mmCIF file of C-alpha atoms in Angstrom:
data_model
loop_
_atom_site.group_PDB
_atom_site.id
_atom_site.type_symbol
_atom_site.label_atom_id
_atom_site.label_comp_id
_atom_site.label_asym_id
_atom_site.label_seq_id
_atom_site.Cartn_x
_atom_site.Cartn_y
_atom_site.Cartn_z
ATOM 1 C CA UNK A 1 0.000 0.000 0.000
ATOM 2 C CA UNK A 2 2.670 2.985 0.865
ATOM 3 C CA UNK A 3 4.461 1.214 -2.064
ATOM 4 C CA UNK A 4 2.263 2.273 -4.457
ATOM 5 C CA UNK A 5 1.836 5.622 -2.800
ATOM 6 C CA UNK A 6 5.161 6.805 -2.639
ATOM 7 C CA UNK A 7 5.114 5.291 -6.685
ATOM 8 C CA UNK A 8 2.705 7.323 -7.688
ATOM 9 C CA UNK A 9 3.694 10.414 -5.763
ATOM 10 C CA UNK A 10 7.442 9.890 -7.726
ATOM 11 C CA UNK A 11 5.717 9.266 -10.687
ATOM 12 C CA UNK A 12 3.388 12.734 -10.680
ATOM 13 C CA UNK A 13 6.753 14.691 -9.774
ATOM 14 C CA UNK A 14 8.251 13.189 -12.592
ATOM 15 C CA UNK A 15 5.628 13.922 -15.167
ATOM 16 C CA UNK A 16 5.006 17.710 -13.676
ATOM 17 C CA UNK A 17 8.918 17.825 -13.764
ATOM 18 C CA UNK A 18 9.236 16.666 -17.615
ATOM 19 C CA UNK A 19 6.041 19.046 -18.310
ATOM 20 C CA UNK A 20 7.803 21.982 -16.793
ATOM 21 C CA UNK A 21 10.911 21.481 -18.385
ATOM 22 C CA UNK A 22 8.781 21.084 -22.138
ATOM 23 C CA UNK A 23 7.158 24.650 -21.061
ATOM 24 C CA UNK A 24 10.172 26.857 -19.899
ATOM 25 C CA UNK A 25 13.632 25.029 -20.849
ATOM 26 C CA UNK A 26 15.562 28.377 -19.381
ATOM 27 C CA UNK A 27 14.714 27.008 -16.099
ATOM 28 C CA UNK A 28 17.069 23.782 -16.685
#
């Protein structure tokens, strides 16, 4: 159960991570 918690929590900071970097590259 926290497993897949903490999995999906890394996943969603991943994704929101990616999508930031597609919208404003300058930041990385």
């Amino acid at each position: 159960m926290i497993e897949d918690i903490v999995a999906a929590v890394i996943g969603v900071a991943l994704l929101a991570y990616l999508l930031l970097a597609l919208i404003w590259p300058e930041w990385f």
